[in-house]
Coordinates of C-alpha atoms in Angstrom, one line a residue:
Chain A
X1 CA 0.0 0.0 0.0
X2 CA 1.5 3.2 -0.9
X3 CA 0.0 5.5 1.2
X4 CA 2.1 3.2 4.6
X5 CA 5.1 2.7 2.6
X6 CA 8.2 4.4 4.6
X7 CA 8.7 7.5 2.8
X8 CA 10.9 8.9 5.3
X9 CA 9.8 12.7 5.8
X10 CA 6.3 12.1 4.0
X11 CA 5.7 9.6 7.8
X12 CA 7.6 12.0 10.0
X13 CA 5.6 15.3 9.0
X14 CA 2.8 13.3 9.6
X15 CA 4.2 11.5 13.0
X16 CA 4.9 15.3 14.3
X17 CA 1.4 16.7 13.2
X18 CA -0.5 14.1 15.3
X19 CA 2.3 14.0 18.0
X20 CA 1.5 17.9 18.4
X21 CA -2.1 17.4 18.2
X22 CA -2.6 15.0 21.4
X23 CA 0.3 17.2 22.9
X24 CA -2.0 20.3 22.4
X25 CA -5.3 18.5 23.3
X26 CA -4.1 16.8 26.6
X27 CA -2.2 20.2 27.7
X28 CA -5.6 21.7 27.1
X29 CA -7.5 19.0 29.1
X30 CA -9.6 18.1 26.2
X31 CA -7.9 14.8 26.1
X32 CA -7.0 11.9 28.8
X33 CA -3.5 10.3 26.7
X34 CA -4.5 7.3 29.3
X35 CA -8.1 6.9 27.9
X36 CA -6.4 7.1 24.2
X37 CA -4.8 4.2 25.0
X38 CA -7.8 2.1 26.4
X39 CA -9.6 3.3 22.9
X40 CA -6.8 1.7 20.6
X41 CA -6.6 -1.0 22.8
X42 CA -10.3 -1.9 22.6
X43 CA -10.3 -1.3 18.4
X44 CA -6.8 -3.9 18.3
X45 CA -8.4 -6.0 21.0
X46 CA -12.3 -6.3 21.1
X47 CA -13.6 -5.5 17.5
X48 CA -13.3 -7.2 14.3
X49 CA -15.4 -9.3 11.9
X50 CA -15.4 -12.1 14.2
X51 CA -18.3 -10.4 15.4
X52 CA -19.9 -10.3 12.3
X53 CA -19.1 -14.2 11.7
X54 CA -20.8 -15.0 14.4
X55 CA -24.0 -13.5 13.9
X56 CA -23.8 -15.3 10.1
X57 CA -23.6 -18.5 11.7
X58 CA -26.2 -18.0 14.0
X59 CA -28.4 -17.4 11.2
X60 CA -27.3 -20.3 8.8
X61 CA -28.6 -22.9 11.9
X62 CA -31.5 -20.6 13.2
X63 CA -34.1 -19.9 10.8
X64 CA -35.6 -17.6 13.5
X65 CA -33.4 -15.9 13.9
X66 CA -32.5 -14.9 10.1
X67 CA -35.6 -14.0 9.9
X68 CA -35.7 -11.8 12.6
X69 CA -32.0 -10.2 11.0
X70 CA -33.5 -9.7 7.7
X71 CA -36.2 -7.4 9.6
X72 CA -34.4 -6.0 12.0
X73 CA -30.7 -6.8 12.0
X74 CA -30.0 -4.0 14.5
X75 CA -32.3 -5.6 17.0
X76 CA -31.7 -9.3 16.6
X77 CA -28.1 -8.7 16.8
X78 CA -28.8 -6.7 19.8
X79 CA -30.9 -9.9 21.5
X80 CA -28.1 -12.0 21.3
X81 CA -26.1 -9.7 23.8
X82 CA -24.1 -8.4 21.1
X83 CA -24.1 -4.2 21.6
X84 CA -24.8 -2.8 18.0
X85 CA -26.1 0.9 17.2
X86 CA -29.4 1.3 15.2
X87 CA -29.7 1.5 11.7
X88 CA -27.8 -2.1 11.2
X89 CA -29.2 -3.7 7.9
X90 CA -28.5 -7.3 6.3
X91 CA -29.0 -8.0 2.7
X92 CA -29.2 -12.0 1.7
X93 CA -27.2 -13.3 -0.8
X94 CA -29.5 -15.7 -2.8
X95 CA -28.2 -17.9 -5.9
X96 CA -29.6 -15.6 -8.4
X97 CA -28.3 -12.4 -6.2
X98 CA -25.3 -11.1 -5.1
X99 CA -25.0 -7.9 -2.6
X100 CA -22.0 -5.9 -2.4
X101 CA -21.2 -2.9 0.1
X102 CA -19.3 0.6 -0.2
X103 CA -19.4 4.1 0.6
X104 CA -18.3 6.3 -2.2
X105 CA -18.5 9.3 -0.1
X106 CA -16.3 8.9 3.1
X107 CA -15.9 5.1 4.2
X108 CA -18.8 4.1 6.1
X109 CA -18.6 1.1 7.6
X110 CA -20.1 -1.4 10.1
X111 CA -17.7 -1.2 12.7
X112 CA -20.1 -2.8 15.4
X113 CA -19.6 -6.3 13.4
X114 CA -17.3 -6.2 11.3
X115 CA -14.6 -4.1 13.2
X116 CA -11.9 -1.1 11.7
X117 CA -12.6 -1.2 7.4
X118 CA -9.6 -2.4 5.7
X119 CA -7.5 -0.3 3.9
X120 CA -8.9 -1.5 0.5
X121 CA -12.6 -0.5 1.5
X122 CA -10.9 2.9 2.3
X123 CA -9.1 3.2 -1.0
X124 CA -10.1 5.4 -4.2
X125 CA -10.1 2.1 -6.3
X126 CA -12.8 0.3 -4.0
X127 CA -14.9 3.7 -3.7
X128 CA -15.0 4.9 -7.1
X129 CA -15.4 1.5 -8.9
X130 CA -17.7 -0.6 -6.8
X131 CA -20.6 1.1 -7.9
X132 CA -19.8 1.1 -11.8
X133 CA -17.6 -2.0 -12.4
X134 CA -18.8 -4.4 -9.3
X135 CA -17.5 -7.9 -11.4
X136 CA -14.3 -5.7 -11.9
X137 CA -14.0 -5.4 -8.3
X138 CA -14.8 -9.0 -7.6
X139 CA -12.0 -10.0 -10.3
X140 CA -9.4 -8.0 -8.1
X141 CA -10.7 -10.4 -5.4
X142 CA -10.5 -13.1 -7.6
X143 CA -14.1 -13.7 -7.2
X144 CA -15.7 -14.5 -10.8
X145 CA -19.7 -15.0 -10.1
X146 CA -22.4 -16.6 -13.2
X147 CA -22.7 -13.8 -16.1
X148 CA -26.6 -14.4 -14.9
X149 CA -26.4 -13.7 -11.3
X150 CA -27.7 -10.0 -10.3
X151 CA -25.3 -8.0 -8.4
X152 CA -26.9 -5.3 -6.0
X153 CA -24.4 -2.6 -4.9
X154 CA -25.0 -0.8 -1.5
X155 CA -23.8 2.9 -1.4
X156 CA -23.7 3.7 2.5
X157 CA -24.5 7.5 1.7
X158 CA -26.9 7.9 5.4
X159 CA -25.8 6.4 8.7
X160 CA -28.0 3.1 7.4
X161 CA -25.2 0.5 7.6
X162 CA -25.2 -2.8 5.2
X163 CA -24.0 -6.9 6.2
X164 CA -24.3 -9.0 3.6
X165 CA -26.0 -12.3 4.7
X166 CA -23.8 -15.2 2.2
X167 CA -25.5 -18.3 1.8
X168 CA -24.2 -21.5 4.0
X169 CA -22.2 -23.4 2.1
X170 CA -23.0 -27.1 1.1
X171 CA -21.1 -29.6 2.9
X172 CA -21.9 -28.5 6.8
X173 CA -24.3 -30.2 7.6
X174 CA -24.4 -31.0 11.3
X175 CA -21.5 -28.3 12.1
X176 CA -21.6 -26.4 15.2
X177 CA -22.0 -22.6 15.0
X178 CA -18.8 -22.2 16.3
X179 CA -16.9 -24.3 13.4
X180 CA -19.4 -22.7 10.6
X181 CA -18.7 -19.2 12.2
X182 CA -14.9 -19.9 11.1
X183 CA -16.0 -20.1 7.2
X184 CA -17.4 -16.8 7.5
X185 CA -14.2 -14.3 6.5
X186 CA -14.7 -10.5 6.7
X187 CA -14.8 -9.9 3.1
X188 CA -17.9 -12.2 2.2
X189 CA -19.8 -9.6 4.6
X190 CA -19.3 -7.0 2.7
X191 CA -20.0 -8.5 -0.4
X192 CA -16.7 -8.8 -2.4
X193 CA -15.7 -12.6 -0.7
X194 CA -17.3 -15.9 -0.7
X195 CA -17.5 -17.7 3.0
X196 CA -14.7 -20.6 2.8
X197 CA -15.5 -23.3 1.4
X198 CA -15.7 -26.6 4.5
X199 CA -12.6 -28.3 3.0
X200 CA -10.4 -24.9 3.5
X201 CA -10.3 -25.2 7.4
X202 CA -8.9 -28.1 9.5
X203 CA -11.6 -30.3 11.3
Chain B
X1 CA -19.6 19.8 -2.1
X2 CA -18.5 18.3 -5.4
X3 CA -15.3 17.4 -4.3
X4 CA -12.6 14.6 -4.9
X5 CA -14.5 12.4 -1.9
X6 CA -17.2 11.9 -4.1
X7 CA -15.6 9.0 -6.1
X8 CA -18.5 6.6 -7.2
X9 CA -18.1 6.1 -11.1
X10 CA -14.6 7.7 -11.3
X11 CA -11.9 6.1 -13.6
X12 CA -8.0 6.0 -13.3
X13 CA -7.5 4.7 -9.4
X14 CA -6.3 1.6 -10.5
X15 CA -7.0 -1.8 -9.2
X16 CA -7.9 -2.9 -5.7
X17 CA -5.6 -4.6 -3.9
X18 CA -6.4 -6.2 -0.2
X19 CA -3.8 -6.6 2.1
X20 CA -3.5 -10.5 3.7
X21 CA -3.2 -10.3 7.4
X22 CA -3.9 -6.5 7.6
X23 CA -2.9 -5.1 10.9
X24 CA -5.6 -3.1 12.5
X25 CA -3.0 -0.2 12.6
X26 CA -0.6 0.0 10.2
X27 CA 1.8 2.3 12.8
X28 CA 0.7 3.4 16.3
X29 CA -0.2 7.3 15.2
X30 CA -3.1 5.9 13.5
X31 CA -4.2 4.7 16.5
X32 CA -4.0 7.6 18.5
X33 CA -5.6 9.6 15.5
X34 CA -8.9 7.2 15.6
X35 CA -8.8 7.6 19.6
X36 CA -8.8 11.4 19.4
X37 CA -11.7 11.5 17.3
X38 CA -13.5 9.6 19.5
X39 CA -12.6 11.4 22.5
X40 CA -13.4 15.0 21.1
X41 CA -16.4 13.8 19.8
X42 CA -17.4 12.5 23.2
X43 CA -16.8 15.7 24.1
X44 CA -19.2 17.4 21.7
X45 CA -16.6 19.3 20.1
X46 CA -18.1 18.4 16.6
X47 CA -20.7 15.6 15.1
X48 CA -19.9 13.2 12.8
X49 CA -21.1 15.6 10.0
X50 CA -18.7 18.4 10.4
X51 CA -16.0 15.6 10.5
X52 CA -16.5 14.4 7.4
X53 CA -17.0 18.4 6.0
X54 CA -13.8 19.1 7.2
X55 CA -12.3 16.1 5.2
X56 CA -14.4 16.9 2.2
X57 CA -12.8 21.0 2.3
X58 CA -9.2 19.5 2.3
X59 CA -7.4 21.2 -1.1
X60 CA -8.1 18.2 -3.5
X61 CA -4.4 17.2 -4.2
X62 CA -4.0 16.8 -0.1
X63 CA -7.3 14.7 0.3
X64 CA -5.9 12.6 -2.8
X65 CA -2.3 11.8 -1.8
X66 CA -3.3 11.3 2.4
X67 CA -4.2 8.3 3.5
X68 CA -7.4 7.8 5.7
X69 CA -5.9 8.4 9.1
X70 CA -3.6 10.8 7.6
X71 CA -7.2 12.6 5.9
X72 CA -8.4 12.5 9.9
X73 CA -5.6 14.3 11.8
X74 CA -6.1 17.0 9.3
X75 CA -10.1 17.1 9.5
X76 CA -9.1 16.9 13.4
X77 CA -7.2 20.1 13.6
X78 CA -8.9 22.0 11.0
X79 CA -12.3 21.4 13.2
X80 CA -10.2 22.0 16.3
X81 CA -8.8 25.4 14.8
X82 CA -11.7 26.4 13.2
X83 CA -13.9 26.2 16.6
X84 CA -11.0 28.3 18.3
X85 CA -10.0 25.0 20.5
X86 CA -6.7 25.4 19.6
X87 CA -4.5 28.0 17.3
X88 CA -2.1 28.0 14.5
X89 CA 0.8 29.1 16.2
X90 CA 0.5 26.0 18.7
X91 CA 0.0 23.8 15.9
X92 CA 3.7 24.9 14.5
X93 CA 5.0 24.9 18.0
X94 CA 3.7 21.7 18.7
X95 CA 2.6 22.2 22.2
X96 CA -0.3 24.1 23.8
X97 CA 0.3 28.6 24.3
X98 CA -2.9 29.7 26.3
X99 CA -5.3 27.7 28.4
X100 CA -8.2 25.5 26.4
X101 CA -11.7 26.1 26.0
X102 CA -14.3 24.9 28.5
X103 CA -16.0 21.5 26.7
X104 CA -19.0 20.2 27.5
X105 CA -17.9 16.7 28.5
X106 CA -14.7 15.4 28.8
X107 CA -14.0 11.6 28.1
X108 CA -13.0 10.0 31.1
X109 CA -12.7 6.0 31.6
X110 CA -15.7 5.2 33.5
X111 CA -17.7 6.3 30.3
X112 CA -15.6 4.6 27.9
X113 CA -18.1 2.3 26.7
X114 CA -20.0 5.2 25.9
X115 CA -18.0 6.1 23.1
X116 CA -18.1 2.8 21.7
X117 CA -21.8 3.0 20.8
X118 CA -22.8 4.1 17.7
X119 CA -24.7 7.3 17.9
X120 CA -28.8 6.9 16.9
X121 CA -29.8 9.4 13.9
X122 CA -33.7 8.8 14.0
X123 CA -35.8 11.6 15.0
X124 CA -39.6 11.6 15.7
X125 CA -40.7 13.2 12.0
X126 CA -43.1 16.0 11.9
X127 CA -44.5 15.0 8.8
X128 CA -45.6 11.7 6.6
X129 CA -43.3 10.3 4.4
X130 CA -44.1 11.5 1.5
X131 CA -43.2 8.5 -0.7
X132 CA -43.5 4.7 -0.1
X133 CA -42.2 1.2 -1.3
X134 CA -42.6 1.1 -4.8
X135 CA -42.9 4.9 -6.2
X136 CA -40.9 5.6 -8.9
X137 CA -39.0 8.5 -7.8
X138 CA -36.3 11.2 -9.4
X139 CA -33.6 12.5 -7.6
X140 CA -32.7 16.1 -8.2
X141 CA -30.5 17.8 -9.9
X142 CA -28.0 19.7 -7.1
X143 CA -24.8 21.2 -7.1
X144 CA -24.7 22.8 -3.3
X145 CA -21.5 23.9 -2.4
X146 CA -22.2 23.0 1.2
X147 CA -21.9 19.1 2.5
X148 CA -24.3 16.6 1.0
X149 CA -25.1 13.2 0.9
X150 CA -26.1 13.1 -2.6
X151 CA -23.4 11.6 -5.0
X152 CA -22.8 12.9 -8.3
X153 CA -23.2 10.0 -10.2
X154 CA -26.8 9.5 -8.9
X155 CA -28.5 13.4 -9.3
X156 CA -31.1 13.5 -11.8
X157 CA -31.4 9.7 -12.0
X158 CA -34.6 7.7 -12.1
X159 CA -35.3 4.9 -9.4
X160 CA -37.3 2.9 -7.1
X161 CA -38.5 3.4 -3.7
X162 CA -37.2 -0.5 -2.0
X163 CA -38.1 0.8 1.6
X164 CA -38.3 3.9 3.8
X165 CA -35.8 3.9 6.5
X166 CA -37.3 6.0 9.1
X167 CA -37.4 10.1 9.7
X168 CA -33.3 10.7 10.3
X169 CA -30.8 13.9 11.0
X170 CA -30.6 15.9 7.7
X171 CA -26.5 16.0 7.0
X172 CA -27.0 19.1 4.6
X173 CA -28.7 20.7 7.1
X174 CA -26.4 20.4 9.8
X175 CA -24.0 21.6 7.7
X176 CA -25.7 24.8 6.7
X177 CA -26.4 25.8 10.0
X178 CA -30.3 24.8 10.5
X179 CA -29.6 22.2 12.6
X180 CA -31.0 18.6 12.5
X181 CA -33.8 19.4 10.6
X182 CA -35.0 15.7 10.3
X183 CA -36.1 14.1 7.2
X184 CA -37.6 10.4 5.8
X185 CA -35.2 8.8 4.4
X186 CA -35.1 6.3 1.6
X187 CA -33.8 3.6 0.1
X188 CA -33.8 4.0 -3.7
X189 CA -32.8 2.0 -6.4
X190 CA -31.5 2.7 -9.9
X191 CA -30.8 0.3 -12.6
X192 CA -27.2 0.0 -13.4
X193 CA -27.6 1.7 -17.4
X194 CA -29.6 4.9 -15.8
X195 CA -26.7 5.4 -14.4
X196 CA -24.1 4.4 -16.5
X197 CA -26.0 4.4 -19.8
X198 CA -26.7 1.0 -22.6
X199 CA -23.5 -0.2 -22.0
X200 CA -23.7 -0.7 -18.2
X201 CA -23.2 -4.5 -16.8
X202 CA -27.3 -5.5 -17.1
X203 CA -27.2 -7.0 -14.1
X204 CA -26.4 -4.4 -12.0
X205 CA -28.8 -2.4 -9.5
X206 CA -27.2 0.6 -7.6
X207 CA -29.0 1.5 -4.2
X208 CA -28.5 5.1 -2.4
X209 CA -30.2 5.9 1.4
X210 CA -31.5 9.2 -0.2
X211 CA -32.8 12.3 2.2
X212 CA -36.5 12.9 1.3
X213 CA -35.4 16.4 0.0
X214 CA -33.3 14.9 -2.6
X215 CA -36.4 13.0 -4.3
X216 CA -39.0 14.3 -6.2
X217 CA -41.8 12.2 -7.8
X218 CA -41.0 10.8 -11.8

């Protein structure tokens, strides 16, 4: 990724700027540099799309509950004890449909489940093509879907925020949550991945 | 705004290319970039809106060639400065010249977990929505040079009403100093060649969450 590449004075101007920053907002007392760190602890720590992968799972054995996540994904989610905000929507990947998710604006994002957004969902490439040239996109993930299947892009342009919902894959029957949960990888939530397929993880 | 940000249907960024084994942070500044966001927006020194304006009026070249925490410091200290929280000449001296500002809250950790949660944007509506599932709807035409949440490639585009998404905070109002100003808000859908003309993938559906304002009936 160019734009973390070590181009020496390029990182240190940058290094300084944010360096006087939390300098000037703790001196201030807008700013605890003690609560900064239990913030970046909690987003390297507690967050990520194992979140997310879990709630998939849940709904691949619980019809139920998937149906309930389809209405209301902010409020099933929320039942299982898992703190999400409002305005959490899933979109179900059928066979004839595929959903894909972006935010051409800024980089909106469903943080609750899926954690800090990659630097790829960040990126001008992902933002300006996704909504034009989705099977191009999927090709960079080397993803190639039937020339049939419809592909629904989701711009995130309101604070609505978009899971996709994959369907389970064939081959699991009788897995626990827990081992189905690890097919589910972060990309096939946003729409540009496929969940792994059952022989792609150890028993 | 039409600025650089707005980057659905642009061409010449090249390929995607996902990183295996991303770090969360990619060096520890990042980290303390996301974490002073949070805090100062615990602290009501902006809302989510004016952050993203303040990225959006970067000088297009700098929003281009920063990358996304790099795009927050600046939005950071350009809302910091512009609300008189701190100055220029401490900026360049790189440590704090006259005492701060009072704010309303400051982030302490026993309401951490606060922070954590995702802000709600719904707001009781004053009015019915004025359109429902199924109305074929246009979006206007509008060039504001103020924040919006319409994107380019979808103004003056013909769609669908799929579902109405509850009576939310108006970004574009914030922005222009009305305040909240709540509107319905919609999710609308446009097929892939309104948008991108005949030769557009046929399979493709677009979907924006479009402000009530930005629709009008087609």
């Amino acid at each position: 990724m160019s734009d973390h590449d070590d181009h020496g004075s390029e990182l240190s101007a940058t290094q300084l700027r944010v360096r006087a920053l939390e300098t000037i907002l703790t001196e201030k007392g807008y700013v605890d540099p003690a609560v900064l760190d239990l913030i970046v602890e909690h987003f390297e720590t507690k967050t990520g799309p194992h979140i997310g992968a879990r709630v998939i799972a849940r709904a691949w054995v619980d019809s139920g509950f998937k149906a309930a996540l389809l209405v209301d994904a902010a409020k099933a989610i929320a039942a299982l004890g898992i703190p999400v905000g409002d305005h959490l929507i899933a979109v179900e990947n059928t066979p004839g449909r595929h959903n894909m998710v972006v935010c051409t604006l800024c980089s909106c994002y469903p943080w609750d489940v899926l954690g800090l957004p990659p630097v790829w969902y960040k990126s001008a490439p992902y933002r300006s093509r996704a909504v034009m040239d989705p099977r191009g996109v999927l090709a960079d993930f080397g993803v190639t879907l039937p020339a049939s299947t419809e592909i629904r892009v989701w711009d995130s342009t309101a604070e609505t925020r978009f899971i996709v919902l994959p369907p389970r894959p064939a081959g699991t029957e009788g897995w626990s949550e827990e081992r189905l949960a690890s097919l589910v990888t972060r990309d096939c939530m946003i729409g540009t991945g496929l969940p792994r397929r059952p022989g792609a993880i150890s028993p | 705004m039409n600025g650089v940000h707005d980057m659905g249907g642009m061409h010449g960024f090249g390929k995607v290319e996902p990183e295996t084994n991303e770090p969360t942070f990619h060096a520890p500044w990042e980290g303390r970039v996301l974490a002073m966001h949070h805090a100062m927006r615990f602290a009501r020194a902006w809302n989510i809106d004016m952050s993203r304006d303040a990225q959006e009026r970067l000088p297009a070249q700098v929003y281009l060639s920063a990358s996304y925490y790099e795009r927050w410091a600046l939005g950071i200290a350009l809302n910091a400065l512009e609300r008189g929280l701190i100055a220029a000449d401490e900026m360049a001296a790189g440590q704090s010249l006259r005492p701060g500002k009072r704010l309303e809250l400051v982030l302490t950790k026993s309401d951490i977990r606060q922070t954590f949660k995702r802000g709600s944007f719904g707001r009781p509506p004053s009015e019915r929505a004025r359109f429902k599932p199924g109305d074929r709807v246009r979006t206007k035409n509008i060039n504001p040079p103020s924040h919006t949440r319409l994107p380019r490639y979808a103004r003056g585009r013909e769609g669908v009403v799929e579902a109405v998404r509850g009576c939310h905070v108006f970004p574009d109002s914030v922005m222009t100093g009305v305040g909240e100003n709540p509107q319905w808000l919609y999710t609308v859908v446009f097929d892939g060649r309104e948008l991108w003309g005949a030769d557009a993938d046929p399979t493709l559906t677009v979907s924006i969450d479009a402000f009530e304002p930005y629709l009008e009936p087609a």
